[in-house]
XYZ file of C-alpha atoms in Angstrom:
443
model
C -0.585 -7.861 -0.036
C 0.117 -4.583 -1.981
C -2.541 -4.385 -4.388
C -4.193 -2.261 -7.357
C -7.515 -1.824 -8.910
C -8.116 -0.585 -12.100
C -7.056 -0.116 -15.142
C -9.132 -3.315 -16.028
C -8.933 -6.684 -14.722
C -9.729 -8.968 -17.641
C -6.263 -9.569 -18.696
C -4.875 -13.489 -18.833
C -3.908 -12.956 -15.378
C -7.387 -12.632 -14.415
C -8.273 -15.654 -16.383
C -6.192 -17.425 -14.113
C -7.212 -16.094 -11.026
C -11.428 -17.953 -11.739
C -9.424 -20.719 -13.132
C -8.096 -21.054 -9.584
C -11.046 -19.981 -7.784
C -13.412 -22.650 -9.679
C -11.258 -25.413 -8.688
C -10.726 -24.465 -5.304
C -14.715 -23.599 -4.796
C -15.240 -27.132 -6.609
C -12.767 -30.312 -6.337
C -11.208 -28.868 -3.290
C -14.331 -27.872 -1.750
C -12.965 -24.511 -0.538
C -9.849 -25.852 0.719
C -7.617 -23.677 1.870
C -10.288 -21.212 2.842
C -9.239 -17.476 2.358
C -8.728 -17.247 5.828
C -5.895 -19.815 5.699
C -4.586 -18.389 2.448
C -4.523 -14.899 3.933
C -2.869 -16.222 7.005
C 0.297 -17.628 5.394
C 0.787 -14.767 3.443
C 0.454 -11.644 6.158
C -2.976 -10.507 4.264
C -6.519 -11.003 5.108
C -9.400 -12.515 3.971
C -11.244 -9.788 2.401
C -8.150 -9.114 -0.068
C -7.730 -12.951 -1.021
C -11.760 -12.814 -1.981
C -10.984 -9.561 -4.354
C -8.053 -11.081 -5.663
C -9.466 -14.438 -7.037
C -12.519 -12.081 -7.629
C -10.711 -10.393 -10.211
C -11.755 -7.229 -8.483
C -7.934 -6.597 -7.610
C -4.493 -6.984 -8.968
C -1.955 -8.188 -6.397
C 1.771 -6.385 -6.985
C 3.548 -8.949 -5.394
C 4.290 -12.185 -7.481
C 5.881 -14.045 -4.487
C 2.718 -14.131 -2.357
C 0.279 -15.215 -5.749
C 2.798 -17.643 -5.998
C 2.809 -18.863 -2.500
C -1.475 -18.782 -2.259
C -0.939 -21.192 -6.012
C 1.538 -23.503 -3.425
C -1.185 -24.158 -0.686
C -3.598 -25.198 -2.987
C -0.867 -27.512 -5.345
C -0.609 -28.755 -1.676
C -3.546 -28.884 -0.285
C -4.588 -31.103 -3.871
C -1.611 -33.201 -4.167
C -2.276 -34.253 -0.760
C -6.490 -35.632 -1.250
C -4.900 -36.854 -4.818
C -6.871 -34.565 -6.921
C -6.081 -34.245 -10.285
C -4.562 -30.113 -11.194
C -6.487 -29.019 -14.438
C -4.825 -27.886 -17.347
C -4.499 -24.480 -18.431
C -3.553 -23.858 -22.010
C -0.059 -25.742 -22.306
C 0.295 -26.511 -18.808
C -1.312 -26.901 -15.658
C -3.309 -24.219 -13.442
C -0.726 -24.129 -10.596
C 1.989 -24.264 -13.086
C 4.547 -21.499 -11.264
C 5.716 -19.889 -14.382
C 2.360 -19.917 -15.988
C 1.210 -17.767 -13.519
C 4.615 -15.577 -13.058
C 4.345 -15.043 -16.769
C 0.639 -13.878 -16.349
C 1.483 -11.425 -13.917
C 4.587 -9.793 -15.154
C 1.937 -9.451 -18.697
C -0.508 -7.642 -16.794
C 1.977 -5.122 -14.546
C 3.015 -4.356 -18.272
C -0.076 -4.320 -19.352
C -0.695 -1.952 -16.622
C 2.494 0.374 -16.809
C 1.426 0.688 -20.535
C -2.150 2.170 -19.934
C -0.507 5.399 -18.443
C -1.379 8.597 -20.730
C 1.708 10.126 -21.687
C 1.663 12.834 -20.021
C 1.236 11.235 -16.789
C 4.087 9.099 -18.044
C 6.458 12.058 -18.848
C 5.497 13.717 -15.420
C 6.295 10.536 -13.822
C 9.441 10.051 -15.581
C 10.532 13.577 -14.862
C 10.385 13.004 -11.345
C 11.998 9.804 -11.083
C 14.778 10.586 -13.435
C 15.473 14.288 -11.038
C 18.566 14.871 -8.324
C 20.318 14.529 -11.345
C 20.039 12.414 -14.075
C 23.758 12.021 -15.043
C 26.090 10.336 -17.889
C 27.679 7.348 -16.021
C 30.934 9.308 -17.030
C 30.206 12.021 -14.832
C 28.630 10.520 -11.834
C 30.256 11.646 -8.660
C 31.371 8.374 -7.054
C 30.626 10.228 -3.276
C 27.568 9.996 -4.211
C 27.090 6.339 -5.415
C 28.414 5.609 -1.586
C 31.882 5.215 -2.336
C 33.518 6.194 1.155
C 35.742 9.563 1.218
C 39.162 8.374 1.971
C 41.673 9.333 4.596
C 43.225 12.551 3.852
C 46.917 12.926 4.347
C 49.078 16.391 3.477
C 49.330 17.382 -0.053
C 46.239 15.529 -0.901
C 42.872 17.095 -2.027
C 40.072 16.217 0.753
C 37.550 15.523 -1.866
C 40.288 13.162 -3.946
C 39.826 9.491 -4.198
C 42.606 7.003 -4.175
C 43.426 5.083 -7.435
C 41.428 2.229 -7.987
C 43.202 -1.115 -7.187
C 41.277 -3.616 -9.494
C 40.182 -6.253 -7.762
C 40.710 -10.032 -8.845
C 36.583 -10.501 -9.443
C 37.060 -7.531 -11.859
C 37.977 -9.271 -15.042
C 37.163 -13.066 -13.242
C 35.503 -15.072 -16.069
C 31.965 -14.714 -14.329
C 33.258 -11.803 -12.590
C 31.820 -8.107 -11.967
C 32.802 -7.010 -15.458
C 31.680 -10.291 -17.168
C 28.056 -9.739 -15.773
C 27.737 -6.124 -15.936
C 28.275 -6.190 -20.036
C 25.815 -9.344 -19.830
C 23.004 -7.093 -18.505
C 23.798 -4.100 -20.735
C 22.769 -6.224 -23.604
C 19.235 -7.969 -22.140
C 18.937 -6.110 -19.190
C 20.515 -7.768 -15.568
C 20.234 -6.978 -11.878
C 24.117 -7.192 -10.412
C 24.292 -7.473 -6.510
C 27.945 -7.080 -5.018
C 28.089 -8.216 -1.368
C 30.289 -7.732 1.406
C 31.279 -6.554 4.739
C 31.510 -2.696 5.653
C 34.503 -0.959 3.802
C 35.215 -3.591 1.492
C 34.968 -1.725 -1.581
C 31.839 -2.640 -3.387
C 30.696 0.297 -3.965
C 33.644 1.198 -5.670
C 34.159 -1.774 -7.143
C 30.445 -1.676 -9.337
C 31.063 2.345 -10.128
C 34.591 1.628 -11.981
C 32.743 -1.435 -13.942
C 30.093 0.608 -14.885
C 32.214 3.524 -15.860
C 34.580 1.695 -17.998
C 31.877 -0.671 -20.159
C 29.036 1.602 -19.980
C 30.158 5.735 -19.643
C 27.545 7.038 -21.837
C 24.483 5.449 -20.377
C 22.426 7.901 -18.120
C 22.644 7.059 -14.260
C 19.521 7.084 -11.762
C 20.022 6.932 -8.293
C 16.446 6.269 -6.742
C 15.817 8.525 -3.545
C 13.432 5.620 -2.888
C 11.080 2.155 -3.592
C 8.283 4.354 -5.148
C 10.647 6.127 -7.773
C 12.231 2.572 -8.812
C 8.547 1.740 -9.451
C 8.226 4.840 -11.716
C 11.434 3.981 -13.578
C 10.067 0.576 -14.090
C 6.675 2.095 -15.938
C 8.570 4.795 -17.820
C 11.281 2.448 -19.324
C 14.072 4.815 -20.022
C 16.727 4.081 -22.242
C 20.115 2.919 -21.970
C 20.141 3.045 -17.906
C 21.825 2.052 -15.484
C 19.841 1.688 -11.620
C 21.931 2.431 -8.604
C 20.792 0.811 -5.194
C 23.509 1.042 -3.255
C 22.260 -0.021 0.227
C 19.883 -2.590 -1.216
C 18.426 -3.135 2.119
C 16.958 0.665 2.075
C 14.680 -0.411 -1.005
C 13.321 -3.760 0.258
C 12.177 -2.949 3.985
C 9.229 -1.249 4.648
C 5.491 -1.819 3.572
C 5.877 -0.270 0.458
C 9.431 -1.868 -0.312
C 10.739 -2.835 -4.150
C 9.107 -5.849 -5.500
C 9.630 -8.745 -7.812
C 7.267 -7.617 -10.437
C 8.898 -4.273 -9.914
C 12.340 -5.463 -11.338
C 10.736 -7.877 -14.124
C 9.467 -4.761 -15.693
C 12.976 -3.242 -15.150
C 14.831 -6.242 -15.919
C 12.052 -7.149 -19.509
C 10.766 -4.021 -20.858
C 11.379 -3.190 -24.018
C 14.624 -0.589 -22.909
C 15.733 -3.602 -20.521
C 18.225 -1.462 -17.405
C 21.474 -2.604 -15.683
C 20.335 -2.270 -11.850
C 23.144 -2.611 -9.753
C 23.345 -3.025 -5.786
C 25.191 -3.756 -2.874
C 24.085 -5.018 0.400
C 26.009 -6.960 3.527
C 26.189 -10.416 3.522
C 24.367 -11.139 6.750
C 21.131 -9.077 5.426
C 21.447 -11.014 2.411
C 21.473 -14.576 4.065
C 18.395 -13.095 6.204
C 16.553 -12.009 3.360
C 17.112 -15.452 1.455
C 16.892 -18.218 4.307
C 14.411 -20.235 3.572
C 11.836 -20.607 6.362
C 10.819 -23.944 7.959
C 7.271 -25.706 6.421
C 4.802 -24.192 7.511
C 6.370 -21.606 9.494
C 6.281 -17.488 9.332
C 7.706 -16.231 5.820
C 8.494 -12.698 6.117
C 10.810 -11.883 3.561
C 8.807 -13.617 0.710
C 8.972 -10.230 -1.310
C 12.530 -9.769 -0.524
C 13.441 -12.874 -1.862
C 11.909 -12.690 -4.961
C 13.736 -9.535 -5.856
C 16.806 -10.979 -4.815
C 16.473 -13.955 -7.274
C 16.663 -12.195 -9.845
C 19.880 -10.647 -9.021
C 23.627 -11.948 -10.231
C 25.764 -12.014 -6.962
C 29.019 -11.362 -6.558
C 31.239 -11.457 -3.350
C 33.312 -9.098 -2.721
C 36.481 -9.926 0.037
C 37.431 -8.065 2.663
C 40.839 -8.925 2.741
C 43.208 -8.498 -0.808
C 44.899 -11.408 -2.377
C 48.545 -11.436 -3.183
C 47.741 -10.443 -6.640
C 45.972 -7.399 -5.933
C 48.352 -6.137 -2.973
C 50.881 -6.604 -5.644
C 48.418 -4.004 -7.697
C 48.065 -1.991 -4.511
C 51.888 -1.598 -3.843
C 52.722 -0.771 -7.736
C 49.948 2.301 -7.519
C 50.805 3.497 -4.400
C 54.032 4.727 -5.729
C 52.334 7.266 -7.835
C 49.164 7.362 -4.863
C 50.122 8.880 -1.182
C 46.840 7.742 0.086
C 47.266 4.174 -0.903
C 50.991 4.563 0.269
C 49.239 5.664 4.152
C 46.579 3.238 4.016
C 49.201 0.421 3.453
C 51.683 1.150 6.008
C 48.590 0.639 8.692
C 48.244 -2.781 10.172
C 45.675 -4.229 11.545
C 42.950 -3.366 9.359
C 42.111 -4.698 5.092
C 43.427 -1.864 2.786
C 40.261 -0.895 1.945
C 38.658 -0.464 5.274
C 41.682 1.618 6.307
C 41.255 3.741 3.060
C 37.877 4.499 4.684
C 39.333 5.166 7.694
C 38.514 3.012 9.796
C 41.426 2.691 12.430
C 40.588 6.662 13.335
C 36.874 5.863 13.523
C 37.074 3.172 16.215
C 40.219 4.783 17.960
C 38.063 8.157 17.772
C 35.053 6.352 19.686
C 37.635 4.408 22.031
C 38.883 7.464 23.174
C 35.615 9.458 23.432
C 34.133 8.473 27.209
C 36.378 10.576 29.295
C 36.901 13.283 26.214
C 33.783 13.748 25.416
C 31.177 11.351 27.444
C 27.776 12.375 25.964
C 28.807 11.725 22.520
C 29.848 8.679 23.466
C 26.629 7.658 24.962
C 24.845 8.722 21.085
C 27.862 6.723 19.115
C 26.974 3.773 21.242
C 23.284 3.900 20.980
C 23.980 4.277 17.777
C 26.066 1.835 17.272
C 24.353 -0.905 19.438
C 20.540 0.156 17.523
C 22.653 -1.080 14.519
C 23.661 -3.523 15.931
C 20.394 -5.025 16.288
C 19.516 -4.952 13.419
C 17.972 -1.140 13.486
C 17.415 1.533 10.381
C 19.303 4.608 10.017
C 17.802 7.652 10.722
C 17.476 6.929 14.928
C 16.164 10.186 16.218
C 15.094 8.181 19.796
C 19.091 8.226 20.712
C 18.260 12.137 21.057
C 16.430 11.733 24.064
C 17.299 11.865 27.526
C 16.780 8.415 28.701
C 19.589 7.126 26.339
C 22.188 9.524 27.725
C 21.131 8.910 31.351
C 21.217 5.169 30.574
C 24.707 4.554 28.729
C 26.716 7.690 29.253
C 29.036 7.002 32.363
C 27.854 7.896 35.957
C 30.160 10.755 36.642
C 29.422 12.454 33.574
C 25.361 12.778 34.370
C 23.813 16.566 35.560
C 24.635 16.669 38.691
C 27.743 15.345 39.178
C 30.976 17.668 39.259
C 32.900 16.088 36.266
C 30.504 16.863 33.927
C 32.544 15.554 30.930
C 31.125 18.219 28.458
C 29.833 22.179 29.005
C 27.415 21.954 26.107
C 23.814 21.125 25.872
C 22.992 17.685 25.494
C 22.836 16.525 22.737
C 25.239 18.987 21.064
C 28.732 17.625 22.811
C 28.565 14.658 20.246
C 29.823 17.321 17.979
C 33.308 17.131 19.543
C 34.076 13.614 19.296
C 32.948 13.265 15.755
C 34.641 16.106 14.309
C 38.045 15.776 12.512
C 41.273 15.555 14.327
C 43.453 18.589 13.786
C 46.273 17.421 11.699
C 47.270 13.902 10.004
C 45.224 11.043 8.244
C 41.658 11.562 9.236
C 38.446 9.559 9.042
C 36.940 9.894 5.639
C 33.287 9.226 6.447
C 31.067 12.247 7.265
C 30.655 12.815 11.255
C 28.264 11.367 13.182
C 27.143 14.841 15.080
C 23.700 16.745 13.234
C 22.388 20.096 12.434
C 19.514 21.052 14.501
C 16.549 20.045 13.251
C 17.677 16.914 11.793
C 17.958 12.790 12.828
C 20.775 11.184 13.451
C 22.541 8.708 10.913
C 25.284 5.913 11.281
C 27.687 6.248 8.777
């Protein structure tokens, strides 16, 4: 359980927190113990004690709210009667979600300016931008393929999407949250176009609001406490912002969401990492996305499709006759428009061919691909190492062996089978290969 100390702990939150631990200590006869509270929440004992101690405030509203569960349990089940606590009763959920998104205000608010400013400053650096004059690259909108006569750095024309203008569409919700602040999450495959998709919405309803895009967890959390104006949030790559120790919280994006400046956070993540993150677990059974889940009820999702309906390839075909790159990515089969817009097709045909080209970068693309795969994170330096390339690249490409496959050192020959093909449409993505000195990514 993430927790802080001071500044103060007598807040109504606090208040609660006795409340709790005089009618645990007293009907309930210290049951759960804090062992068994600290064991269905991944914390221990000690921090439970400080907690309902007062001597601690927990960041995380989803575990307080799981410890107030056990003991709604543990007293509906020896028919105890739950005491009352102002309008409601003491394990009243909301009661005590209210309490705690007071105090994290509370809290935020206790900062001296200066600190406040400082902290501001650094969030708000690497730049903070008009939405107007964001560069959609970086947002995570995909460079396209490039064909002849076309910029490389030029995107395709936007083909709106039917969910654009839908009644509860991606519009619909993004105005909703510019007026009383609203967490957007577009999900979908790879390539789909979300990204996109959430940068032309933003761009059309709200081009004079300043853009942040958070290097990081800790930087949303200093956002939260300096409560900029007119904002808008980007997470793409949601998932980079909820794992980890130290990932985004619920009580994070209340303060986000409810300040008194309330921001338009928008995100994107893949649907299989969101039905991971928001599965349910079994009774009694291990819960370790709690915090994830919180954050991601607060959000407004919208799907986005991997494949175009006949209305928008009817949008698609009318702009292509003014866009070349639409006109290339829609004479490829085989692939949705928008995945071949990324480029796709020369991405997998590029790997395909790259065993008896280039055999070593093979071995890192599939590392690569397979650490993915299963579920890894992006940067994967291990796939550097020799064990790796002696394990997956093919037998007669190893030291030793005549056909070496590559004249390079290892790991350098990945370079040629990620770089761009000579001439034609070409993968838009940025290669796979590194500088020395520095991990390698999946794109």
């Amino acid at each position: 359980m993430s927790e802080g100390g001071a500044p103060g702990c007598s807040g109504e939150f606090f208040v609660l927190a006795e409340a709790l631990r005089g009618f645990r200590a007293g009907p309930l006869a210290s049951d759960p113990s804090d062992r068994a509270l600290a064991r269905a929440i991944g914390a221990s004992a000690t921090t439970i004690g400080d907690w309902l101690k007062g001597e601690r405030f927990p960041q995380d509203i989803g575990r307080v709210l799981a410890v107030v569960r056990l003991v709604r349990e543990v007293a509906a089940a020896r028919r105890i009667v739950i005491p009352v606590h102002g309008s409601a009763g003491l394990l009243d959920e909301d009661l005590w979600r209210a309490a705690h998104q007071q105090e994290a205000r509370r809290r935020a608010g206790v900062i001296s300016d200066a600190v406040e400013n400082a902290q501001a400053i650094s969030a708000l650096a690497g730049p903070r931008v008009r939405v107007r004059e964001a560069d959609l690259r970086r947002l995570g909108v995909h460079k396209a393929i490039q064909v002849p006569g076309v910029p490389d750095e030029a995107l395709p024309e936007y083909v709106p999407r039917d969910v654009d203008a839908a009644e509860f569409g991606v519009w619909a919700k993004v105005a909703a949250a510019a007026e009383r602040g609203g967490f957007v999450l577009l999900t979908g495959g790879s390539s789909v176009g979300k990204s996109r998709c959430a940068a032309e919405a933003v761009r059309a309803l709200l081009p004079d609001w300043w853009l942040v895009h958070p290097a990081g967890p800790e930087q949303v959390t200093v956002l939260a406490q300096a409560q900029p104006r007119q904002t808008v949030v980007w997470l793409d790559e949601l998932q980079d912002y909820l794992d980890g120790e130290h990932g985004l919280t619920g009580a994070v994006m209340w303060a986000l969401l409810g300040g008194p400046y309330p921001a338009v956070v928008i995100g994107t993540l893949w649907p299989d990492r969101y039905h991971a993150y928001t599965v349910v677990p079994a009774t009694g059974g291990p819960d370790p996305y709690m915090r994830e889940r919180e954050v991601l009820g607060l959000a407004a999702v919208i799907g986005i499709g991997e494949e175009f309906t006949p209305a928008e390839h009817d949008r698609a075909r009318a702009a292509a006759a003014r866009d070349p790159q639409l006109r290339e990515a829609l004479g490829s089969a085989g692939y949705g428009l928008t995945q071949t817009l990324a480029a796709a097709p020369q991405l997998v045909a590029r790997w395909q061919d790259a065993p008896a080209a280039d055999p070593y970068g093979w071995a890192v693309l599939t590392a690569a691909l397979d650490a993915a795969r299963l579920g890894g994170r992006a940067p994967y330096p291990s796939i550097c190492s020799e064990r790796p390339r002696r394990a997956i690249a093919p037998a007669r490409s190893r030291p030793g062996r005549q056909e070496t496959g590559s004249s390079g050192p290892w790991p350098m020959p990945a370079r040629s089978c990620t770089a761009p093909p000579p001439r034609g449409p070409r993968p838009g993505p940025e290669s796979w290969a590194r500088s020395p000195g520095t991990p390698w990514r999946t794109t």
